[in-house]
PDB file of C-alpha atoms and ligand atoms in Angstrom:
ATOM      1  CA  UNK A   4     -18.116 -11.698  11.150  1.00  0.00           C
ATOM      2  CA  UNK A   5     -18.377  -8.640   8.921  1.00  0.00           C
ATOM      3  CA  UNK A   6     -16.281 -10.054   6.103  1.00  0.00           C
ATOM      4  CA  UNK A   7     -17.743  -9.558   2.657  1.00  0.00           C
ATOM      5  CA  UNK A   8     -16.850 -11.026  -0.701  1.00  0.00           C
ATOM      6  CA  UNK A   9     -13.344 -11.612  -2.023  1.00  0.00           C
ATOM      7  CA  UNK A  10     -12.440  -8.761  -4.364  1.00  0.00           C
ATOM      8  CA  UNK A  11      -8.921  -9.842  -5.309  1.00  0.00           C
ATOM      9  CA  UNK A  12      -7.725 -13.396  -4.818  1.00  0.00           C
ATOM     10  CA  UNK A  13      -4.322 -14.502  -3.647  1.00  0.00           C
ATOM     11  CA  UNK A  14      -3.429 -15.759  -7.138  1.00  0.00           C
ATOM     12  CA  UNK A  15      -4.562 -12.495  -8.767  1.00  0.00           C
ATOM     13  CA  UNK A  16      -2.348 -10.577  -6.332  1.00  0.00           C
ATOM     14  CA  UNK A  17       0.593 -12.835  -7.142  1.00  0.00           C
ATOM     15  CA  UNK A  18       0.138 -12.459 -10.904  1.00  0.00           C
ATOM     16  CA  UNK A  19      -0.210  -8.685 -10.707  1.00  0.00           C
ATOM     17  CA  UNK A  20       2.939  -8.389  -8.598  1.00  0.00           C
ATOM     18  CA  UNK A  21       4.884 -10.271 -11.271  1.00  0.00           C
ATOM     19  CA  UNK A  22       3.588  -7.806 -13.886  1.00  0.00           C
ATOM     20  CA  UNK A  23       4.325  -4.817 -11.665  1.00  0.00           C
ATOM     21  CA  UNK A  24       7.878  -6.060 -11.152  1.00  0.00           C
ATOM     22  CA  UNK A  25       8.408  -6.141 -14.917  1.00  0.00           C
ATOM     23  CA  UNK A  26       6.902  -2.643 -15.259  1.00  0.00           C
ATOM     24  CA  UNK A  27       9.128  -1.372 -12.459  1.00  0.00           C
ATOM     25  CA  UNK A  28      12.310  -2.878 -13.852  1.00  0.00           C
ATOM     26  CA  UNK A  29      11.819  -0.659 -16.881  1.00  0.00           C
ATOM     27  CA  UNK A  30      10.725   2.427 -14.950  1.00  0.00           C
ATOM     28  CA  UNK A  31      13.120   2.516 -12.001  1.00  0.00           C
ATOM     29  CA  UNK A  32      16.608   3.949 -12.482  1.00  0.00           C
ATOM     30  CA  UNK A  33      19.352   1.319 -12.676  1.00  0.00           C
ATOM     31  CA  UNK A  34      21.440   0.525  -9.634  1.00  0.00           C
ATOM     32  CA  UNK A  35      20.656  -0.005  -5.972  1.00  0.00           C
ATOM     33  CA  UNK A  36      17.276   1.041  -4.651  1.00  0.00           C
ATOM     34  CA  UNK A  37      16.238   2.229  -1.243  1.00  0.00           C
ATOM     35  CA  UNK A  38      12.716   0.920  -0.667  1.00  0.00           C
ATOM     36  CA  UNK A  39      10.741   2.794   1.953  1.00  0.00           C
ATOM     37  CA  UNK A  40       7.662   0.972   3.216  1.00  0.00           C
ATOM     38  CA  UNK A  41       4.765   2.656   4.987  1.00  0.00           C
ATOM     39  CA  UNK A  42       4.003   0.688   8.172  1.00  0.00           C
ATOM     40  CA  UNK A  43       2.207  -1.485   8.839  1.00  0.00           C
ATOM     41  CA  UNK A  44      -0.280  -2.480   6.171  1.00  0.00           C
ATOM     42  CA  UNK A  45       2.100  -2.298   3.211  1.00  0.00           C
ATOM     43  CA  UNK A  46       4.536  -4.851   4.630  1.00  0.00           C
ATOM     44  CA  UNK A  47       3.017  -7.917   2.962  1.00  0.00           C
ATOM     45  CA  UNK A  48       2.888  -6.247  -0.451  1.00  0.00           C
ATOM     46  CA  UNK A  49       6.346  -4.699  -0.103  1.00  0.00           C
ATOM     47  CA  UNK A  50       8.043  -7.979   0.794  1.00  0.00           C
ATOM     48  CA  UNK A  51       6.511  -9.774  -2.190  1.00  0.00           C
ATOM     49  CA  UNK A  52       7.165  -6.896  -4.580  1.00  0.00           C
ATOM     50  CA  UNK A  53      10.749  -6.161  -3.535  1.00  0.00           C
ATOM     51  CA  UNK A  54      11.670  -9.854  -3.802  1.00  0.00           C
ATOM     52  CA  UNK A  55      10.193 -10.004  -7.310  1.00  0.00           C
ATOM     53  CA  UNK A  56      12.262  -7.019  -8.392  1.00  0.00           C
ATOM     54  CA  UNK A  57      15.338  -9.196  -8.032  1.00  0.00           C
ATOM     55  CA  UNK A  58      17.786  -6.382  -7.572  1.00  0.00           C
ATOM     56  CA  UNK A  59      19.906  -4.936  -4.832  1.00  0.00           C
ATOM     57  CA  UNK A  60      17.719  -3.031  -2.405  1.00  0.00           C
ATOM     58  CA  UNK A  61      17.892  -1.656   1.090  1.00  0.00           C
ATOM     59  CA  UNK A  62      14.813  -1.202   3.251  1.00  0.00           C
ATOM     60  CA  UNK A  63      13.488   1.637   5.319  1.00  0.00           C
ATOM     61  CA  UNK A  64      10.190   2.147   7.090  1.00  0.00           C
ATOM     62  CA  UNK A  65       8.005   5.077   7.923  1.00  0.00           C
ATOM     63  CA  UNK A  66       4.976   5.101  10.145  1.00  0.00           C
ATOM     64  CA  UNK A  67       1.904   7.097   9.269  1.00  0.00           C
ATOM     65  CA  UNK A  68      -1.086   7.552  11.492  1.00  0.00           C
ATOM     66  CA  UNK A  69      -4.266   9.199  10.358  1.00  0.00           C
ATOM     67  CA  UNK A  70      -6.769   6.436  10.989  1.00  0.00           C
ATOM     68  CA  UNK A  71      -8.195   5.725  14.432  1.00  0.00           C
ATOM     69  CA  UNK A  72     -10.215   2.629  15.050  1.00  0.00           C
ATOM     70  CA  UNK A  73     -12.705   3.527  12.336  1.00  0.00           C
ATOM     71  CA  UNK A  74     -12.618   3.539   8.548  1.00  0.00           C
ATOM     72  CA  UNK A  75     -12.268   7.267   7.811  1.00  0.00           C
ATOM     73  CA  UNK A  76      -9.024   9.150   7.320  1.00  0.00           C
ATOM     74  CA  UNK A  77      -8.524  12.649   8.668  1.00  0.00           C
ATOM     75  CA  UNK A  78      -6.440  15.250   6.864  1.00  0.00           C
ATOM     76  CA  UNK A  79      -3.788  15.221   9.591  1.00  0.00           C
ATOM     77  CA  UNK A  80      -1.079  12.617   9.074  1.00  0.00           C
ATOM     78  CA  UNK A  81       1.509  11.969  11.764  1.00  0.00           C
ATOM     79  CA  UNK A  82       4.680  10.601  10.188  1.00  0.00           C
ATOM     80  CA  UNK A  83       7.520   8.803  11.928  1.00  0.00           C
ATOM     81  CA  UNK A  84      10.727   8.959   9.908  1.00  0.00           C
ATOM     82  CA  UNK A  85      13.186   7.476  12.441  1.00  0.00           C
ATOM     83  CA  UNK A  86      13.497   4.169  10.577  1.00  0.00           C
ATOM     84  CA  UNK A  87      13.402   5.586   7.033  1.00  0.00           C
ATOM     85  CA  UNK A  88      17.098   4.927   6.505  1.00  0.00           C
ATOM     86  CA  UNK A  89      19.436   7.132   4.502  1.00  0.00           C
ATOM     87  CA  UNK A  90      17.500   8.864   1.736  1.00  0.00           C
ATOM     88  CA  UNK A  91      19.747  11.674   0.564  1.00  0.00           C
ATOM     89  CA  UNK A  92      21.265  11.064  -2.849  1.00  0.00           C
ATOM     90  CA  UNK A  93      19.652   7.653  -3.273  1.00  0.00           C
ATOM     91  CA  UNK A  94      17.064   6.204  -5.635  1.00  0.00           C
ATOM     92  CA  UNK A  95      14.076   5.886  -3.338  1.00  0.00           C
ATOM     93  CA  UNK A  96      11.045   3.718  -3.985  1.00  0.00           C
ATOM     94  CA  UNK A  97       8.100   4.469  -1.690  1.00  0.00           C
ATOM     95  CA  UNK A  98       5.623   1.623  -1.185  1.00  0.00           C
ATOM     96  CA  UNK A  99       2.191   1.873   0.434  1.00  0.00           C
ATOM     97  CA  UNK A 100      -0.812  -0.420   0.579  1.00  0.00           C
ATOM     98  CA  UNK A 101      -3.618   1.815  -0.617  1.00  0.00           C
ATOM     99  CA  UNK A 102      -4.146   5.265  -1.996  1.00  0.00           C
ATOM    100  CA  UNK A 103      -7.456   6.432  -0.565  1.00  0.00           C
ATOM    101  CA  UNK A 104      -7.974  10.108   0.263  1.00  0.00           C
ATOM    102  CA  UNK A 105      -4.305  10.634  -0.640  1.00  0.00           C
ATOM    103  CA  UNK A 106      -3.292  12.389   2.571  1.00  0.00           C
ATOM    104  CA  UNK A 107      -0.896   9.639   3.638  1.00  0.00           C
ATOM    105  CA  UNK A 108       0.983   9.183   0.355  1.00  0.00           C
ATOM    106  CA  UNK A 109       1.198  12.929  -0.151  1.00  0.00           C
ATOM    107  CA  UNK A 110       2.626  13.503   3.334  1.00  0.00           C
ATOM    108  CA  UNK A 111       5.069  10.584   3.004  1.00  0.00           C
ATOM    109  CA  UNK A 112       6.222  11.598  -0.479  1.00  0.00           C
ATOM    110  CA  UNK A 113       6.764  15.229   0.503  1.00  0.00           C
ATOM    111  CA  UNK A 114       8.627  14.252   3.679  1.00  0.00           C
ATOM    112  CA  UNK A 115      10.979  12.009   1.674  1.00  0.00           C
ATOM    113  CA  UNK A 116      11.414  14.700  -0.974  1.00  0.00           C
ATOM    114  CA  UNK A 117      12.567  17.011   1.795  1.00  0.00           C
ATOM    115  CA  UNK A 118      15.390  14.534   2.507  1.00  0.00           C
ATOM    116  CA  UNK A 119      16.718  15.079  -1.047  1.00  0.00           C
ATOM    117  CA  UNK A 120      16.727  11.654  -2.711  1.00  0.00           C
ATOM    118  CA  UNK A 121      18.395  11.315  -6.134  1.00  0.00           C
ATOM    119  CA  UNK A 122      15.011  10.116  -7.432  1.00  0.00           C
ATOM    120  CA  UNK A 123      11.684   9.148  -5.911  1.00  0.00           C
ATOM    121  CA  UNK A 124       8.972   6.862  -7.286  1.00  0.00           C
ATOM    122  CA  UNK A 125       5.808   5.719  -5.582  1.00  0.00           C
ATOM    123  CA  UNK A 126       3.868   2.477  -5.782  1.00  0.00           C
ATOM    124  CA  UNK A 127       0.644   1.339  -4.128  1.00  0.00           C
ATOM    125  CA  UNK A 128      -1.079  -2.013  -4.260  1.00  0.00           C
ATOM    126  CA  UNK A 129      -4.580  -0.527  -4.395  1.00  0.00           C
ATOM    127  CA  UNK A 130      -5.977   2.729  -5.690  1.00  0.00           C
ATOM    128  CA  UNK A 131      -9.429   4.084  -4.797  1.00  0.00           C
ATOM    129  CA  UNK A 132      -9.600   7.163  -7.059  1.00  0.00           C
ATOM    130  CA  UNK A 133     -13.207   7.994  -6.139  1.00  0.00           C
ATOM    131  CA  UNK A 134     -12.131   8.727  -2.550  1.00  0.00           C
ATOM    132  CA  UNK A 135      -9.378  11.209  -3.361  1.00  0.00           C
ATOM    133  CA  UNK A 136      -9.367  14.457  -1.359  1.00  0.00           C
ATOM    134  CA  UNK A 137      -5.945  15.764  -2.396  1.00  0.00           C
ATOM    135  CA  UNK A 138      -4.293  15.833  -5.784  1.00  0.00           C
ATOM    136  CA  UNK A 139      -1.913  12.893  -5.967  1.00  0.00           C
ATOM    137  CA  UNK A 140      -1.455   9.791  -8.098  1.00  0.00           C
ATOM    138  CA  UNK A 141       0.929   6.927  -7.479  1.00  0.00           C
ATOM    139  CA  UNK A 142       3.525   6.337 -10.208  1.00  0.00           C
ATOM    140  CA  UNK A 143       2.549   2.659 -10.143  1.00  0.00           C
ATOM    141  CA  UNK A 144      -0.576   0.936  -8.840  1.00  0.00           C
ATOM    142  CA  UNK A 145      -1.569  -2.708  -8.650  1.00  0.00           C
ATOM    143  CA  UNK A 146      -5.357  -2.541  -8.806  1.00  0.00           C
ATOM    144  CA  UNK A 147      -7.976   0.174  -9.032  1.00  0.00           C
ATOM    145  CA  UNK A 148     -10.965  -0.571  -6.797  1.00  0.00           C
ATOM    146  CA  UNK A 149     -14.368   0.906  -6.014  1.00  0.00           C
ATOM    147  CA  UNK A 150     -15.166   2.834  -2.870  1.00  0.00           C
ATOM    148  CA  UNK A 151     -15.348  -0.118  -0.501  1.00  0.00           C
ATOM    149  CA  UNK A 152     -13.337  -0.663   2.666  1.00  0.00           C
ATOM    150  CA  UNK A 153     -11.071  -3.664   2.201  1.00  0.00           C
ATOM    151  CA  UNK A 154      -9.092  -5.961   4.482  1.00  0.00           C
ATOM    152  CA  UNK A 155      -6.578  -8.762   4.051  1.00  0.00           C
ATOM    153  CA  UNK A 156      -3.068  -9.139   2.629  1.00  0.00           C
ATOM    154  CA  UNK A 157      -1.786  -6.671   5.214  1.00  0.00           C
ATOM    155  CA  UNK A 158      -4.769  -4.331   5.258  1.00  0.00           C
ATOM    156  CA  UNK A 159      -6.609  -4.146   8.538  1.00  0.00           C
ATOM    157  CA  UNK A 160      -9.628  -2.840  10.283  1.00  0.00           C
ATOM    158  CA  UNK A 161      -8.596  -1.841  13.808  1.00  0.00           C
ATOM    159  CA  UNK A 162      -5.642  -4.292  13.487  1.00  0.00           C
ATOM    160  CA  UNK A 163      -7.794  -7.307  12.547  1.00  0.00           C
ATOM    161  CA  UNK A 164      -7.780  -9.357   9.294  1.00  0.00           C
ATOM    162  CA  UNK A 165      -4.232  -8.515   8.150  1.00  0.00           C
ATOM    163  CA  UNK A 166      -3.274 -12.151   7.682  1.00  0.00           C
ATOM    164  CA  UNK A 167      -6.100 -13.071   5.298  1.00  0.00           C
ATOM    165  CA  UNK A 168      -4.490 -14.223   2.035  1.00  0.00           C
ATOM    166  CA  UNK A 169      -7.030 -12.481  -0.233  1.00  0.00           C
ATOM    167  CA  UNK A 170      -8.322  -8.927  -0.319  1.00  0.00           C
ATOM    168  CA  UNK A 171     -11.919  -8.865   0.858  1.00  0.00           C
ATOM    169  CA  UNK A 172     -14.628  -6.291   1.323  1.00  0.00           C
ATOM    170  CA  UNK A 173     -15.324  -5.335   4.917  1.00  0.00           C
ATOM    171  CA  UNK A 174     -19.049  -4.891   5.433  1.00  0.00           C
ATOM    172  CA  UNK A 175     -20.005  -4.421   9.056  1.00  0.00           C
ATOM    173  CA  UNK A 176     -23.694  -4.177   8.141  1.00  0.00           C
ATOM    174  CA  UNK A 177     -23.724  -6.591   5.205  1.00  0.00           C
ATOM    175  CA  UNK A 178     -24.916 -10.180   5.040  1.00  0.00           C
ATOM    176  CA  UNK A 179     -22.620 -12.705   6.660  1.00  0.00           C
ATOM    177  CA  UNK A 180     -20.732 -14.291   3.764  1.00  0.00           C
ATOM    178  CA  UNK A 181     -18.067 -16.058   5.749  1.00  0.00           C
ATOM    179  CA  UNK A 182     -17.848 -19.805   5.211  1.00  0.00           C
ATOM    180  CA  UNK A 183     -18.936 -21.723   8.259  1.00  0.00           C
ATOM    181  CA  UNK A 184     -17.115 -24.926   9.172  1.00  0.00           C
ATOM    182  CA  UNK A 185     -19.089 -28.139   8.700  1.00  0.00           C
TER     183      UNK A 185
HETATM  184  P1  IMP B 229      -5.358   7.973   2.862  1.00  0.00           P
HETATM  185  O1  IMP B 229      -4.454   8.868   3.664  1.00  0.00           O
HETATM  186  O2  IMP B 229      -6.812   8.299   3.076  1.00  0.00           O
HETATM  187  O3  IMP B 229      -5.003   7.878   1.400  1.00  0.00           O
HETATM  188  O4  IMP B 229      -5.268   6.569   3.502  1.00  0.00           O
HETATM  189  C1  IMP B 229      -4.237   5.762   3.316  1.00  0.00           C
HETATM  190  C2  IMP B 229      -4.134   4.794   4.471  1.00  0.00           C
HETATM  191  O5  IMP B 229      -5.404   4.501   5.052  1.00  0.00           O
HETATM  192  C3  IMP B 229      -3.634   3.501   3.909  1.00  0.00           C
HETATM  193  O6  IMP B 229      -2.226   3.436   4.016  1.00  0.00           O
HETATM  194  C4  IMP B 229      -4.341   2.469   4.726  1.00  0.00           C
HETATM  195  O7  IMP B 229      -3.538   2.090   5.810  1.00  0.00           O
HETATM  196  C5  IMP B 229      -5.600   3.126   5.207  1.00  0.00           C
HETATM  197  N1  IMP B 229      -6.750   2.709   4.383  1.00  0.00           N
HETATM  198  C6  IMP B 229      -7.404   3.411   3.427  1.00  0.00           C
HETATM  199  N2  IMP B 229      -8.393   2.699   2.877  1.00  0.00           N
HETATM  200  C7  IMP B 229      -8.347   1.494   3.466  1.00  0.00           C
HETATM  201  C8  IMP B 229      -9.114   0.295   3.303  1.00  0.00           C
HETATM  202  O8  IMP B 229     -10.036   0.155   2.483  1.00  0.00           O
HETATM  203  N3  IMP B 229      -8.774  -0.745   4.115  1.00  0.00           N
HETATM  204  C9  IMP B 229      -7.764  -0.680   5.023  1.00  0.00           C
HETATM  205  N4  IMP B 229      -7.018   0.423   5.205  1.00  0.00           N
HETATM  206  C10 IMP B 229      -7.307   1.503   4.438  1.00  0.00           C
HETATM  207 MG1   MG B 230      -1.365   2.146   5.566  1.00  0.00          MG
END
């Protein structure tokens, strides 16, 4: 199995989400929020984060496809906004798993902006600044990581590994570091 080392443990994720929730309580406008989650990888993070915010929130979802079966993103992002919910006039909080080249978050943010929210803030669990191809930063980010492909806690490689509790490096050519039973 091409799983590499654990980069961020389950308990580190949990602790950082508690901190992020405190940071967000101060930064987000008061009142109800409309949280828009980018499918599918951000679901795990979004559920944990939105529950820690402890405030009234509605949920919407957008789909974004730019990855095929591989690990490289193209500049073309196909967005599906059918399940985004009502955005106009609302305080919208956009949540994604990882900010890599930036194409996805940029496309999602601009599409939501076009729907005229009262305010719009963005949050990602992971940020890989060395991979950026377009100019965008998230308003809030959980962890900054090196240029390594990661899986777990919702993040996948060709749909595999999402349910791993930790965030691990994915190294198809690396040494086999997975624990063997027995
Ligand atoms: P971007 O458009 O290149 O910024 O890519 C963002 C999307 O690519 C994320 O929402 C992820 O779904 C996916 N992605 C980028 N890097 C990784 C990674 O290291 N592991 C898993 N998915 C990734
Ligand atoms: Mg994603």
